[in-house]
Structure formats: C-alpha cells, structure tokens
Short mmCIF file of C-alpha atoms and ligand atoms in Angstrom, two decimals:
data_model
loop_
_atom_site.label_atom_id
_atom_site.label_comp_id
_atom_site.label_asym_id
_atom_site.label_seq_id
_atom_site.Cartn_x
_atom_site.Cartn_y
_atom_site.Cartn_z
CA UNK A 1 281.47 -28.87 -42.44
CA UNK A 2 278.80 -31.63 -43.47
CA UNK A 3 275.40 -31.14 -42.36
CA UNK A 4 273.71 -33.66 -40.96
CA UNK A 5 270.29 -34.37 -40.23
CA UNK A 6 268.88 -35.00 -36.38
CA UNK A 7 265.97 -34.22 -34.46
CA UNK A 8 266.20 -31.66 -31.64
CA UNK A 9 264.68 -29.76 -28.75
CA UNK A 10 264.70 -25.91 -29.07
CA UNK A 11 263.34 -25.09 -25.51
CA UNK A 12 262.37 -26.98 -22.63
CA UNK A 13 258.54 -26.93 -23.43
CA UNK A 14 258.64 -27.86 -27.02
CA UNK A 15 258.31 -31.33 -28.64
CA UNK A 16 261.66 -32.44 -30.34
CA UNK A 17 261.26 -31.75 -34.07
CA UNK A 18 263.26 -32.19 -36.96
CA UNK A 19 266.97 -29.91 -37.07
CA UNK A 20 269.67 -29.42 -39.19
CA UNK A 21 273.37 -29.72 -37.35
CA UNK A 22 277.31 -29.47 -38.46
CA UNK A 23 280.07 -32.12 -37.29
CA UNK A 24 283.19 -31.56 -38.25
CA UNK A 25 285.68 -33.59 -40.74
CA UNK A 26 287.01 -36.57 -38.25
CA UNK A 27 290.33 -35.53 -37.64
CA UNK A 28 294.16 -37.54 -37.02
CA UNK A 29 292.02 -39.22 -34.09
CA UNK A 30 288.52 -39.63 -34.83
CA UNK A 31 286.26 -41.85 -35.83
CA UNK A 32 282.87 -41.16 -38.11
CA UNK A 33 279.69 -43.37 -37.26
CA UNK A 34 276.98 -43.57 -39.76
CA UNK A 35 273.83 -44.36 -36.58
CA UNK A 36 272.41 -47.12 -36.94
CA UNK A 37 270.38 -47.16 -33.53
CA UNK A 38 270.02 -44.99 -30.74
CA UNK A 39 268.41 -46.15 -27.14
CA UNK A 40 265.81 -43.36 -25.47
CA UNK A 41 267.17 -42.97 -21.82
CA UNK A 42 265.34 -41.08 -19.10
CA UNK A 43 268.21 -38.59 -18.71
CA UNK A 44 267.05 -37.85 -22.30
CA UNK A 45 264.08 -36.29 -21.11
CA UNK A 46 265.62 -34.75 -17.68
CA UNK A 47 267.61 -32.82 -19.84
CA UNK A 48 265.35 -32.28 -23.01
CA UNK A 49 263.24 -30.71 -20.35
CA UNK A 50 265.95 -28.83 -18.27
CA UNK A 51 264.74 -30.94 -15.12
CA UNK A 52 268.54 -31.00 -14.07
CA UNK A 53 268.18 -26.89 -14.81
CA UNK A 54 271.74 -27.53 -17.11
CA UNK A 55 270.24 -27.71 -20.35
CA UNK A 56 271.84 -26.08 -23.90
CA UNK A 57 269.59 -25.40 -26.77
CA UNK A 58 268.99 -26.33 -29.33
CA UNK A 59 269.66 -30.08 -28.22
CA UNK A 60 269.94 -32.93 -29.96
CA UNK A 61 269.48 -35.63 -27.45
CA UNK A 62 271.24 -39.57 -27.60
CA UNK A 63 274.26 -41.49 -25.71
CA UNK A 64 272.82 -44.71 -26.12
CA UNK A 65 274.74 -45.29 -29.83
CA UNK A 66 275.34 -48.09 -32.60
CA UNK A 67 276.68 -47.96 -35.89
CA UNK A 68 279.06 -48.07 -38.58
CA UNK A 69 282.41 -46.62 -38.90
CA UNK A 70 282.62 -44.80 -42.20
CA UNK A 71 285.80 -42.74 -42.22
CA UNK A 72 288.94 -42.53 -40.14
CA UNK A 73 291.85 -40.33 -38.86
CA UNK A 74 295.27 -40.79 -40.12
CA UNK A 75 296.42 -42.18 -36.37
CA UNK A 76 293.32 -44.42 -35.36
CA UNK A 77 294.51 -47.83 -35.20
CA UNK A 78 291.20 -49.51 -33.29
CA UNK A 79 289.03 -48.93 -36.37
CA UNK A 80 288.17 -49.01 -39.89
CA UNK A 81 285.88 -48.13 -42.31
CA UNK A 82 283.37 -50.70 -41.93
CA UNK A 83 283.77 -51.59 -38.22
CA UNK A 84 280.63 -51.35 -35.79
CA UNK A 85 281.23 -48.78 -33.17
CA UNK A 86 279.05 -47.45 -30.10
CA UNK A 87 279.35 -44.42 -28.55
CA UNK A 88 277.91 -43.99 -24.88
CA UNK A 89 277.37 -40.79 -22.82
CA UNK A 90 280.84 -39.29 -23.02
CA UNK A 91 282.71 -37.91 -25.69
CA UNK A 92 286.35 -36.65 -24.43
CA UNK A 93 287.93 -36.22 -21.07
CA UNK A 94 291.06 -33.61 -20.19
CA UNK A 95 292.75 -37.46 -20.28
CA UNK A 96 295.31 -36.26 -17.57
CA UNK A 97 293.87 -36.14 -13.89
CA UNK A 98 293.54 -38.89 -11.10
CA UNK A 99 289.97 -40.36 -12.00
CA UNK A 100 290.96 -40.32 -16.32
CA UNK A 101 294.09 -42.42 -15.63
CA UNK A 102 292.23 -44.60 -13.39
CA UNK A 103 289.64 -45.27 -16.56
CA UNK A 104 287.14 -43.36 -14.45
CA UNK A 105 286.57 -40.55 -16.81
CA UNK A 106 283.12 -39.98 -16.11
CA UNK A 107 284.39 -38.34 -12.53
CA UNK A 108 287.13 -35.99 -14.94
CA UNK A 109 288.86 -33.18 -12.51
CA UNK A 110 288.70 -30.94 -15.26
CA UNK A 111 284.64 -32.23 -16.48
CA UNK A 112 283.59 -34.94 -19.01
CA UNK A 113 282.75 -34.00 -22.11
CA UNK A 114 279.42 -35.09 -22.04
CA UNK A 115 277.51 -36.64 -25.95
CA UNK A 116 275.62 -33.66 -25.86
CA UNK A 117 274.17 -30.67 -23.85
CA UNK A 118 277.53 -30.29 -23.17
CA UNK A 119 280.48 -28.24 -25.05
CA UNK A 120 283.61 -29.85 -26.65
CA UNK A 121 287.22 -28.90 -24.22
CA UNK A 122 287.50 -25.87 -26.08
CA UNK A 123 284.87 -24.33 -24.12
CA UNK A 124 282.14 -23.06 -27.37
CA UNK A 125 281.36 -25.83 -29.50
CA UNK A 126 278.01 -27.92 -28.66
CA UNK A 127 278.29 -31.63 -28.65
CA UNK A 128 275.21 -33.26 -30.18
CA UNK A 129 273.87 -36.90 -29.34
CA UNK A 130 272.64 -39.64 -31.23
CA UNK A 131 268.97 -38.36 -32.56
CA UNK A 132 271.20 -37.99 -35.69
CA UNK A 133 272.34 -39.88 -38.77
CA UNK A 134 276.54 -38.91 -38.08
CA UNK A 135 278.81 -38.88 -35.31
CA UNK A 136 282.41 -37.94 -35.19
CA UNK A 137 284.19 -38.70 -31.90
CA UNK A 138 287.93 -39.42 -31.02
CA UNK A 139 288.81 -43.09 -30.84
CA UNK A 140 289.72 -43.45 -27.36
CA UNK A 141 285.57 -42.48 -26.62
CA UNK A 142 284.57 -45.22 -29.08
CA UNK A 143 283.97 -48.75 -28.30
CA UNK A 144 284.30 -52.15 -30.07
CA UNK A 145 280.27 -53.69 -30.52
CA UNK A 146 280.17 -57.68 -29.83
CA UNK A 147 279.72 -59.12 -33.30
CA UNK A 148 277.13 -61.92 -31.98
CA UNK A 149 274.46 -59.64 -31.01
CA UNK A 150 271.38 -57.98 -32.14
CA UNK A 151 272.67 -54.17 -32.81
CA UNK A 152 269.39 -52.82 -31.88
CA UNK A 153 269.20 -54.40 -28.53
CA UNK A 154 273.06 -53.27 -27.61
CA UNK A 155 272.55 -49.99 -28.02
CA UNK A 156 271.08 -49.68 -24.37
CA UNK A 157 273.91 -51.12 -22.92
CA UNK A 158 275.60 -47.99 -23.52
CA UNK A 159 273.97 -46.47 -20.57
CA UNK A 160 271.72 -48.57 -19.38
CA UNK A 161 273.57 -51.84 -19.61
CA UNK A 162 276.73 -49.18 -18.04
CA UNK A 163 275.05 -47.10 -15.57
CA UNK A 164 274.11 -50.58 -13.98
CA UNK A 165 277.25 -53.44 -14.40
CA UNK A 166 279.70 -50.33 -13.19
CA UNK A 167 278.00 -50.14 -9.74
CA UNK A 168 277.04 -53.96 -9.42
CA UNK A 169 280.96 -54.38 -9.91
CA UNK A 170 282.08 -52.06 -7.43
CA UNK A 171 280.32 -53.31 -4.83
CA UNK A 172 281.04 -56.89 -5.88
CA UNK A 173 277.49 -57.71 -5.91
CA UNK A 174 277.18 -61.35 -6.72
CA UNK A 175 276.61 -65.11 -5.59
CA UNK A 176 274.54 -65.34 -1.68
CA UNK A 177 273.96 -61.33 -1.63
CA UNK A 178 270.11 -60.78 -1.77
CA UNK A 179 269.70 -57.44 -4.60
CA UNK A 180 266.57 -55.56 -4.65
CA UNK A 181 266.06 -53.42 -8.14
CA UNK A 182 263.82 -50.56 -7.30
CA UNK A 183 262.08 -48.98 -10.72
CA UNK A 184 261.86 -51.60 -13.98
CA UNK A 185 262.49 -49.42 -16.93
CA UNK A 186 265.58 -48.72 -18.95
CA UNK A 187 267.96 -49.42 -16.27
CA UNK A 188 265.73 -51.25 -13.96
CA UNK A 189 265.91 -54.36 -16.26
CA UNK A 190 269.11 -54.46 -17.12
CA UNK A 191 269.97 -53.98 -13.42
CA UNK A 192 267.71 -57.27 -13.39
CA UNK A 193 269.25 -59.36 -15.85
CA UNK A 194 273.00 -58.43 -14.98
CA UNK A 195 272.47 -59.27 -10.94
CA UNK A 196 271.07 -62.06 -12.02
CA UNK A 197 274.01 -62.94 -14.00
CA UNK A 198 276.29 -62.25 -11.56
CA UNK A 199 274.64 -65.24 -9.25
CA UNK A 200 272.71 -62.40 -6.83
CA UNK A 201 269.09 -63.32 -5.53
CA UNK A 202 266.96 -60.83 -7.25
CA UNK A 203 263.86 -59.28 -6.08
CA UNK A 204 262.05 -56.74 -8.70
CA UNK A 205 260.78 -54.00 -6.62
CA UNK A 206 258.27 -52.23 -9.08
CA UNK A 207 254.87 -49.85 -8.76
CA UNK A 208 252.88 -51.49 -11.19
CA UNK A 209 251.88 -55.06 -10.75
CA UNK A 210 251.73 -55.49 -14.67
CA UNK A 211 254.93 -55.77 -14.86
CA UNK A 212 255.62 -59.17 -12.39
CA UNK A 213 255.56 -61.53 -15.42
CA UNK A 214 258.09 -59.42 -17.48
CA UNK A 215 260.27 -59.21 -13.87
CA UNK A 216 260.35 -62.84 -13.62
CA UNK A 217 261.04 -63.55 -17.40
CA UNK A 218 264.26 -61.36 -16.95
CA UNK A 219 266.07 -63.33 -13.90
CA UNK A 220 264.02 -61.71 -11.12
CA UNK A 221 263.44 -64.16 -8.44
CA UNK A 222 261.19 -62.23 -6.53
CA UNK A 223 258.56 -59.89 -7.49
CA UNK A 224 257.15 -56.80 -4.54
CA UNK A 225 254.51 -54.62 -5.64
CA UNK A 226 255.61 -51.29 -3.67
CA UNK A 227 252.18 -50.42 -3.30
CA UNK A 228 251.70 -53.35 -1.06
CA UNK A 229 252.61 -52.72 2.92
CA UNK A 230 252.23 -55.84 3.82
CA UNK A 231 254.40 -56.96 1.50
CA UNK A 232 256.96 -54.29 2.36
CA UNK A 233 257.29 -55.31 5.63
CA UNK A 234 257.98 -58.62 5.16
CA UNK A 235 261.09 -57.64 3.50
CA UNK A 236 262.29 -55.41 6.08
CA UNK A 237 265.79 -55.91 6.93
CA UNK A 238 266.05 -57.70 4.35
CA UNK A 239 268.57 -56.83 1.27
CA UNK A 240 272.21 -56.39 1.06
CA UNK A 241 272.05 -54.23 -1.66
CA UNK A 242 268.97 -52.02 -3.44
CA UNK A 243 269.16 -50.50 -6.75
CA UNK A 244 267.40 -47.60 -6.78
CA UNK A 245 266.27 -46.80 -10.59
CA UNK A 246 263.69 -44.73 -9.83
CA UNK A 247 263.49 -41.61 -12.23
CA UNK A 248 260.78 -39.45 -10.21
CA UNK A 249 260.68 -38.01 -6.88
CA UNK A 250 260.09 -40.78 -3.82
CA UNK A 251 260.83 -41.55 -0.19
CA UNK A 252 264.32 -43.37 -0.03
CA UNK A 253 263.34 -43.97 3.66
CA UNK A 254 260.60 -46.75 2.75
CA UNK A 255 263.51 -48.61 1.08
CA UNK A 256 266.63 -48.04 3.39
CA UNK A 257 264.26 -49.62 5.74
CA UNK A 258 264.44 -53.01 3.47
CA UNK A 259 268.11 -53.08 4.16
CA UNK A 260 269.63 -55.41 6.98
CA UNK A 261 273.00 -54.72 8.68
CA UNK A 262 275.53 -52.69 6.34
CA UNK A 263 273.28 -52.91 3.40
CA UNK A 264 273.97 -50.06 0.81
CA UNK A 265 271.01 -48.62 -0.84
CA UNK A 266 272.68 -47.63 -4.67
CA UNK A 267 271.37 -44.32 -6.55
CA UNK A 268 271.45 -44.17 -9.81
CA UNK A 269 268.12 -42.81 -10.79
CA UNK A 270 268.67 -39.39 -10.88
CA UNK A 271 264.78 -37.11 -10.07
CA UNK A 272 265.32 -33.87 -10.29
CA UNK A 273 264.46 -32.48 -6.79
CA UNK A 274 266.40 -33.55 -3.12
CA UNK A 275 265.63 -36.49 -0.79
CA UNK A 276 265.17 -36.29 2.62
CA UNK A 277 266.84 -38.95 4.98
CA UNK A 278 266.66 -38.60 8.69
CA UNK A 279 270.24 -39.74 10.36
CA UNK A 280 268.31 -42.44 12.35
CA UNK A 281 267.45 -44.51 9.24
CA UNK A 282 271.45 -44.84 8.55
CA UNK A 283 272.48 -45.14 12.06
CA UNK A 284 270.39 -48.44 12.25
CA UNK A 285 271.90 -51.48 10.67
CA UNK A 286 275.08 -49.39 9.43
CA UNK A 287 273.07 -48.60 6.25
CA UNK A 288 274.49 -46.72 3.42
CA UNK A 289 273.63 -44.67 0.91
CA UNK A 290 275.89 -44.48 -2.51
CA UNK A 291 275.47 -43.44 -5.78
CA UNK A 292 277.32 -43.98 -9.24
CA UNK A 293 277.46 -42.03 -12.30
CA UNK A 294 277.74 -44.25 -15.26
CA UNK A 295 281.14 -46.22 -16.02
CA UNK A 296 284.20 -45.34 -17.63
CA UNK A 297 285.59 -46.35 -20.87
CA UNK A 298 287.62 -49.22 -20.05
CA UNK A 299 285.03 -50.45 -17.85
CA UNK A 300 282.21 -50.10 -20.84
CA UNK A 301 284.35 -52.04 -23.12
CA UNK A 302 284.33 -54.65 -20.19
CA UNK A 303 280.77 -54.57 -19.69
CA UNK A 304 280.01 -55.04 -23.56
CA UNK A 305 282.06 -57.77 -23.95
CA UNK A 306 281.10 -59.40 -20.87
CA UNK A 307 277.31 -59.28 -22.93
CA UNK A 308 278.47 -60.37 -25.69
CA UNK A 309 280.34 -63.85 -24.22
CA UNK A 310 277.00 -64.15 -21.96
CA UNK A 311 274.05 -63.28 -24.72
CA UNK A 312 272.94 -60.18 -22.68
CA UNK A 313 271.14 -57.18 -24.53
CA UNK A 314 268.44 -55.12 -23.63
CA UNK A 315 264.45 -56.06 -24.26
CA UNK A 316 263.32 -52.41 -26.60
CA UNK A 317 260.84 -51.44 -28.81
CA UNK A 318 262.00 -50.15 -31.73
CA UNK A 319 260.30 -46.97 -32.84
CA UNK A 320 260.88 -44.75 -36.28
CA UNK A 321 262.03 -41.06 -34.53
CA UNK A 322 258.96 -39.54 -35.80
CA UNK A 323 257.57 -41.33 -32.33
CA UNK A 324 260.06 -39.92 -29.68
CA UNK A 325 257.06 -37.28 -28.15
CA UNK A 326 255.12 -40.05 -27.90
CA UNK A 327 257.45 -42.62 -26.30
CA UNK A 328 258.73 -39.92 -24.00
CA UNK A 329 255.21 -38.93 -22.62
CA UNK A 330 255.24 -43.38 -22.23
CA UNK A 331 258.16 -43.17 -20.10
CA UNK A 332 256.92 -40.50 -17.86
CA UNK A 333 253.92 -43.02 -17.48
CA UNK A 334 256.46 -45.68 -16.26
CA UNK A 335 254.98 -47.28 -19.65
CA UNK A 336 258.15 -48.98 -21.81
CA UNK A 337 259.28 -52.58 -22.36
CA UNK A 338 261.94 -51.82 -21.48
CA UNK A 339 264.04 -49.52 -23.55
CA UNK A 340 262.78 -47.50 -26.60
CA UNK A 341 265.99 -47.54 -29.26
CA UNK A 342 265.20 -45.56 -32.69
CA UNK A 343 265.79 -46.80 -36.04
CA UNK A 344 268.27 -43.54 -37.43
CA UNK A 345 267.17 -45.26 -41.01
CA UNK A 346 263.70 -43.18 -40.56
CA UNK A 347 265.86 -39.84 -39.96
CA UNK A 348 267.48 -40.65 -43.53
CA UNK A 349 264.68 -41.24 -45.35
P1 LIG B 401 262.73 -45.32 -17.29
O1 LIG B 401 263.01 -46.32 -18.33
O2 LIG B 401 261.72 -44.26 -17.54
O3 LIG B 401 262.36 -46.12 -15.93
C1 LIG B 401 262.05 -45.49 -14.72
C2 LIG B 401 261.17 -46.42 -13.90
O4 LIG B 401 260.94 -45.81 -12.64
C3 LIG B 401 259.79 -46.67 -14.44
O5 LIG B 401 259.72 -47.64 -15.43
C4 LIG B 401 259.02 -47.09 -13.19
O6 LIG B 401 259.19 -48.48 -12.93
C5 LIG B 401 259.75 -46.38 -12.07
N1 LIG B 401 258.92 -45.38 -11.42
C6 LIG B 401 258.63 -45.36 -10.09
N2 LIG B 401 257.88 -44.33 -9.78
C7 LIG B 401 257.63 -43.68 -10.92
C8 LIG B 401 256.85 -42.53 -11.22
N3 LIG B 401 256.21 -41.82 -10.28
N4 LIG B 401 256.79 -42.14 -12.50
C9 LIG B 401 257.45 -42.83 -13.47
N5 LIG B 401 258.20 -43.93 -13.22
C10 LIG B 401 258.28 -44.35 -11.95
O7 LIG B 401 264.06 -44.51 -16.90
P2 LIG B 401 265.62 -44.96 -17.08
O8 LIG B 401 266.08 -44.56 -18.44
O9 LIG B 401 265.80 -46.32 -16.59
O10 LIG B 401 266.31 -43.91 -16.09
C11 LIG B 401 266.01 -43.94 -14.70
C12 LIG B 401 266.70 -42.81 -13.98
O11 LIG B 401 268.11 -43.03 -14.00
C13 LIG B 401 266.50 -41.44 -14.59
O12 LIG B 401 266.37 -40.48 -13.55
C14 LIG B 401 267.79 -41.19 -15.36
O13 LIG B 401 268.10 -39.84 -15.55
C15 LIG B 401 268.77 -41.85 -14.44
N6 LIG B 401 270.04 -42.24 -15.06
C16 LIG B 401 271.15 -42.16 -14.29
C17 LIG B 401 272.38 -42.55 -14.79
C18 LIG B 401 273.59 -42.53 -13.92
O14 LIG B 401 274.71 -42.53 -14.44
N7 LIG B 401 273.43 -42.54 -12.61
C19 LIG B 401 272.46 -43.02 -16.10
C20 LIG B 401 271.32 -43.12 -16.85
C21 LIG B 401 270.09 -42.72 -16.32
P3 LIG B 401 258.04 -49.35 -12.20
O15 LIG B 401 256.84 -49.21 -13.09
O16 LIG B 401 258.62 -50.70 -12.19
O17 LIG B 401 257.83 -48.77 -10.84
ZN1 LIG B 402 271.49 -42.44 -20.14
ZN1 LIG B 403 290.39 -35.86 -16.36
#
C-alpha cells in the first residue's frame, strides 16, 4: 500500500504533527485525489480534541477536500485522470436503507462512513481526512468541482457551504422570510451569503462588533452585536428562522426569544455539552427547535453547482499546514476570516 504523507493528532492534548499513513490501491470503484486544498472546520477541532468524546487516534483530520483525480477503477465512469474532484465529510454509506435511497446518507440506518475518525464498513480500517497529500474514495462519495471557481475558496463548501444550503433548503428559507445567522465563522458566513442568495432578509447575529463590516460585505442586511440588550430586544419576536452556528456552549433561550410565531430556531453548531430549554420558551409563538447534520450526496452536488452558476465560494485564508496549531487556537478565539483552507503543496514539499 502507498504511503502517504499527512499531519495528525496522536491524543487529544497534543498539537497535530507530521504522520505517515497507508491508502489502499483505488479499486473497480474508486477514485484517487492528489489534495490540492483542504478547509479547517470546527468539527476538526471537536474531534481532534475528543470534545464529542468519539475520537480514534491517531487522526488525521479534513472533509473539507479539492483536488485532482489521478487514477481510476476499472468501472468509474464519472471521472478521469485529470478531473477535479472534492470529497466532503462522508466517505461510504451501507447504500441500501430508507435515508441512502432518499440521497440522505448522512442519516445511514446502518452509520455513515464518516472522512475520518471513523472506520471503513468493514468494521477495522481507519478512514483518514484531508490533512494529507492522497485520497482514495469510491465514486459515488466523490463530487464534480465547478470549473469557474477559485479551488481554494470551494473547498469550504464541502461542509460549510453543505452543512448550511441543506437546511436553508429544507425549510424553504427564501424571498419575505426574515433569517437571523447566529455565530460568523466557517459556517456562519456562508449561512450569510447563501440566505442572502436565496432572497431572505439577513441579520448577522455575531459577539464581536469587529466583524459588522465583514457581515455587511457578505449580504447581511442587518448587523446585532449579541452583547447588546437593547439591541436584543428590539428584535424580539422577530425572525422566522435563526441559524444557530455557534460552536461553544450558550443559552439557546436568549435567541428562541428572537423568534415570532412558528419560527424555527436551526442547530447546526454542534458544542460539546447539553442546552437547557424550559417548555415555556417553545410553547410561546409555536417555536421550534431543529437541527441538521450536513447534506447528502446528491444534495452536495446540487449545492456546488448551484455556486458555481451563482459565483459563490467561501472568503479563507490560506495557510501552509505547518500553521494548523496556530489557526486552531484562532478559531477557538472566534478569530478567522472566515474559513482557514491549507495549501496540501506545503505537506509535499
Ligand atoms: P468557526 O469557524 O470556529 O465559527 C464559530 C463562530 O461561533 C465564531 O466565529 C464566533 O462567531 C461564534 N462564537 C460565539 N461564541 C463563541 C465563543 N464563546 N467562542 C468561540 N466562538 C464563538 O466554526 P465552524 O467551522 O463554523 O463550526 C461551527 C460549529 O458547527 C462547530 O460546533 C462545528 O462542529 C459545527 N458543525 C456542524 C455541522 C453539522 O453538520 N451540523 C457541520 C460542520 C460543523 P462571532 O464572533 O460572530 O460570534
Ligand atoms: Zn465540517
Ligand atoms: Zn444506509
């Protein structure tokens, strides 16, 4: 099997450092990916540090990824060598149950395969992400990359960009409903700029003012500094809808109180420990509470290509992955603009 190089956590309280992995030879089915880019998301760092209390080490963290097909299986017929190909947070699915033949493989009966910290469907070997220079995934988990956009700036969409259209589409957000996006980070912003697109008012709810112009620049409407009570209650009863991004511990109950009559408060930030929600702040106004768990595969596909007829990407920073300590101790500050993607060209050099 070829090694390949990638940078890894061994235990929860170490920094990621340089590791050595195996993929195997792509089979009848698969596809190889020389990386190109991989985006940093905050589940990166749940899991890196076994916030989620799931983790498998060592782990080589990435779902966010872009690059270049170099080999194929005998039976692919979406790709060739040569093709760009991205690769999101799931790698296989038992293909067979309810939610897979719906296209919602992400909910699998029988568990997605998850990019990594996860093990392939025969139970033992360790899927590892995108903090590598290789991939090799079946074709039905690998998606076709818009041609007319920067590669860099897509490879957030493949959770970020995901994690936000799937539940914007479900609930049909869109032209007269009023959308508040709580948390402007990785998903926060593209929550922001795909609303927008979808003709919603947009108000950026955000705890640091800093960020207001950079809100406004990407289709928010509104900026509320959640710091600011006064503010806050102005917008009581206010939103249809609330995107909650938010990847630390908080009060939901400050925000369901923003809602007006049968608004739905959507969770996709995922903080490691339980909110509390006293019935009463759901019996009033018929609020609800949902959450969604990325997208499926059909439904990425749709998502990138709906980016790529409408110019939509994500605003990073592109670091070398000798940074990633240092721009994960950035996100924990709520300190990125807005998604860090690294350069895999600094892991082959
Ligand atoms: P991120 O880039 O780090 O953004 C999180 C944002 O939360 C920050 O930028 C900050 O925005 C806000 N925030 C509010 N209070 C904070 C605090 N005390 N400390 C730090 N930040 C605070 O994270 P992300 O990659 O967008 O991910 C967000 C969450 O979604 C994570 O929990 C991640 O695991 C989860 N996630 C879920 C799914 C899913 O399928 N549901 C998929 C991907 C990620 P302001 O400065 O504007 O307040
Ligand atoms: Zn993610
Ligand atoms: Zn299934």
């Amino acid at each position: 099997m070829p090694t390949i190089h990638a940078y890894a956590a061994q235990n929860a309280t170490t920094p990621l450092a340089p590791h050595d992995i195996q993929r195997r030879e792509p089979g009848n089915h698969d596809v190889e990916i020389d990386i190109l880019y991989c985006g940093v998301c905050h589940s990166d760092i749940h899991q890196a540090r076994n916030e989620w209390g799931n983790s498998i080490f060592p782990m080589v963290p990435g779902h966010e990824i872009v690059g270049k097909v170099t080999r194929v299986g005998s039976h692919v017929k979406k790709f060739k060598a040569g093709d760009l190909a991205g690769v999101g947070c799931l790698v296989d699915s038992c293909r067979e149950c309810r939610n897979c033949k719906e296209g919602l493989e992400q909910f699998c009966e029988a568990g997605a395969v998850g990019t990594y910290n996860a093990y392939e469907r025969d139970g033992k070997t360790p899927t590892y992400g995108g903090y590598s220079t290789r991939i090799v995934v079946d074709e039905d988990f690998t998606l076709k990359i818009p041609s007319n956009l920067d590669l860099a700036a897509v490879a957030p969409l493949l959770c970020a960009g995901i994690t936000t259209y799937s539940p914007l589409r479900y609930w049909k957000v869109g032209k007269g409903h009023k959308v508040g996006v709580l948390g402007l980070g990785g998903l926060g912003h593209m929550a922001v700029k795909l609303a927008a697109s979808f003709g919603a008012e947009v108000t950026m709810l955000s705890h640091t003012a800093s960020k207001e112009a950079d809100a406004r620049r990407l289709g928010a409407h509104h900026f509320v500094l959640t710091s600011n009570e006064e503010l806050l209650n102005k917008h009581k009863n206010y939103f249809d809808f609330i995107i909650d991004t938010v990847s630390a511990p908080h009060d939901y109950n400050i925000y369901l109180n923003l809602l007006r009559t049968n608004g739905t408060m959507i969770c996709v930030g995922a903080p490691p420990a339980p909110a509390q929600v006293p019935a009463f702040n759901l019996i009033m106004n018929r609020r609800s509470i949902g959450g969604s768990l990325i997208g499926g595969l059909p439904e990425t596909q749709e998502m990138l290509d709906y980016c790529g007829e409408h110019n939509i990407v994500s605003d990073i920073e592109l670091i070398p992955i000798q940074q990633i300590n240092t721009a994960y101790d950035r996100m924990l500050k709520g300190d990125v603009k807005y998604r860090f993607v690294i350069d895999i060209a600094s892991l082959k050099s």
